[in-house]
Amino acid sequence: MMNASKREFYVIIERDEDGYYVGEVPQLTACYSQGETIDELMTNIKEVIELCLEAESDEPIPEFVGIQKVVI
């Protein structure tokens, strides 16, 4: 049976030069994926998050604070 408690992660999404959506989870080391659509990206990133959680099972997960925009 799967873990009943849900965990929330934030995904930073960018669009690359080929039009693919690239997502990264800043709380988890090297946790990123891509997809042709945002829906595909989100399906892929969920699988990657599960793999990253297994790999980092003993590591504390930092709290995600937020994103700030800086204009220079």
Tab-separated table of C-alpha atoms in Angstrom:
chain	number	residue	atom	x	y	z
A	1	MET	CA	0.000	0.000	0.000
A	2	MET	CA	1.293	3.457	-0.852
A	3	ASN	CA	2.205	6.018	1.769
A	4	ALA	CA	-1.052	7.654	2.870
A	5	SER	CA	0.539	11.006	3.692
A	6	LYS	CA	0.965	13.228	0.650
A	7	ARG	CA	4.038	15.387	0.196
A	8	GLU	CA	4.092	18.595	-1.793
A	9	PHE	CA	6.864	19.602	-4.142
A	10	TYR	CA	7.188	22.627	-6.371
A	11	VAL	CA	8.233	22.270	-9.994
A	12	ILE	CA	9.996	25.119	-11.789
A	13	ILE	CA	9.010	24.918	-15.457
A	14	GLU	CA	10.923	26.430	-18.355
A	15	ARG	CA	10.579	26.034	-22.093
A	16	ASP	CA	13.719	25.123	-24.023
A	17	GLU	CA	14.756	26.210	-27.507
A	18	ASP	CA	13.099	23.125	-29.036
A	19	GLY	CA	9.730	23.890	-27.421
A	20	TYR	CA	9.942	21.175	-24.746
A	21	TYR	CA	8.838	21.918	-21.212
A	22	VAL	CA	11.610	21.248	-18.704
A	23	GLY	CA	10.770	20.888	-15.031
A	24	GLU	CA	13.050	20.881	-12.002
A	25	VAL	CA	12.272	20.235	-8.343
A	26	PRO	CA	14.660	22.519	-6.423
A	27	GLN	CA	14.185	20.640	-3.130
A	28	LEU	CA	15.622	17.419	-4.562
A	29	THR	CA	19.122	16.964	-5.981
A	30	ALA	CA	19.246	16.424	-9.759
A	31	CYS	CA	15.472	16.004	-9.964
A	32	TYR	CA	14.312	17.137	-13.374
A	33	SER	CA	12.443	15.899	-16.422
A	34	GLN	CA	10.857	17.134	-19.642
A	35	GLY	CA	7.805	16.714	-21.822
A	36	GLU	CA	6.253	17.951	-25.041
A	37	THR	CA	3.302	19.305	-23.030
A	38	ILE	CA	2.936	20.437	-19.431
A	39	ASP	CA	0.705	17.413	-18.747
A	40	GLU	CA	3.393	15.074	-20.069
A	41	LEU	CA	6.041	16.904	-18.055
A	42	MET	CA	4.004	16.580	-14.840
A	43	THR	CA	3.481	12.838	-15.400
A	44	ASN	CA	7.213	12.396	-15.997
A	45	ILE	CA	8.287	14.574	-13.060
A	46	LYS	CA	6.111	12.596	-10.620
A	47	GLU	CA	7.991	9.429	-11.558
A	48	VAL	CA	11.333	11.210	-11.173
A	49	ILE	CA	10.329	12.634	-7.768
A	50	GLU	CA	9.591	9.112	-6.532
A	51	LEU	CA	13.016	7.940	-7.742
A	52	CYS	CA	14.737	10.952	-6.160
A	53	LEU	CA	12.953	10.328	-2.853
A	54	GLU	CA	14.150	6.718	-2.835
A	55	ALA	CA	17.729	7.855	-3.514
A	56	GLU	CA	17.615	10.569	-0.827
A	57	SER	CA	15.684	8.601	1.778
A	58	ASP	CA	18.086	9.546	4.599
A	59	GLU	CA	18.675	13.145	3.540
A	60	PRO	CA	16.564	15.938	5.034
A	61	ILE	CA	14.525	17.729	2.367
A	62	PRO	CA	14.947	21.511	2.483
A	63	GLU	CA	11.848	23.665	2.805
A	64	PHE	CA	10.864	25.410	-0.421
A	65	VAL	CA	10.466	29.104	0.337
A	66	GLY	CA	9.548	30.615	-2.993
A	67	ILE	CA	10.676	32.312	-6.165
A	68	GLN	CA	11.534	35.977	-6.447
A	69	LYS	CA	11.746	37.957	-9.651
A	70	VAL	CA	14.656	40.364	-10.029
A	71	VAL	CA	14.753	42.942	-12.803
A	72	ILE	CA	18.195	44.239	-13.779
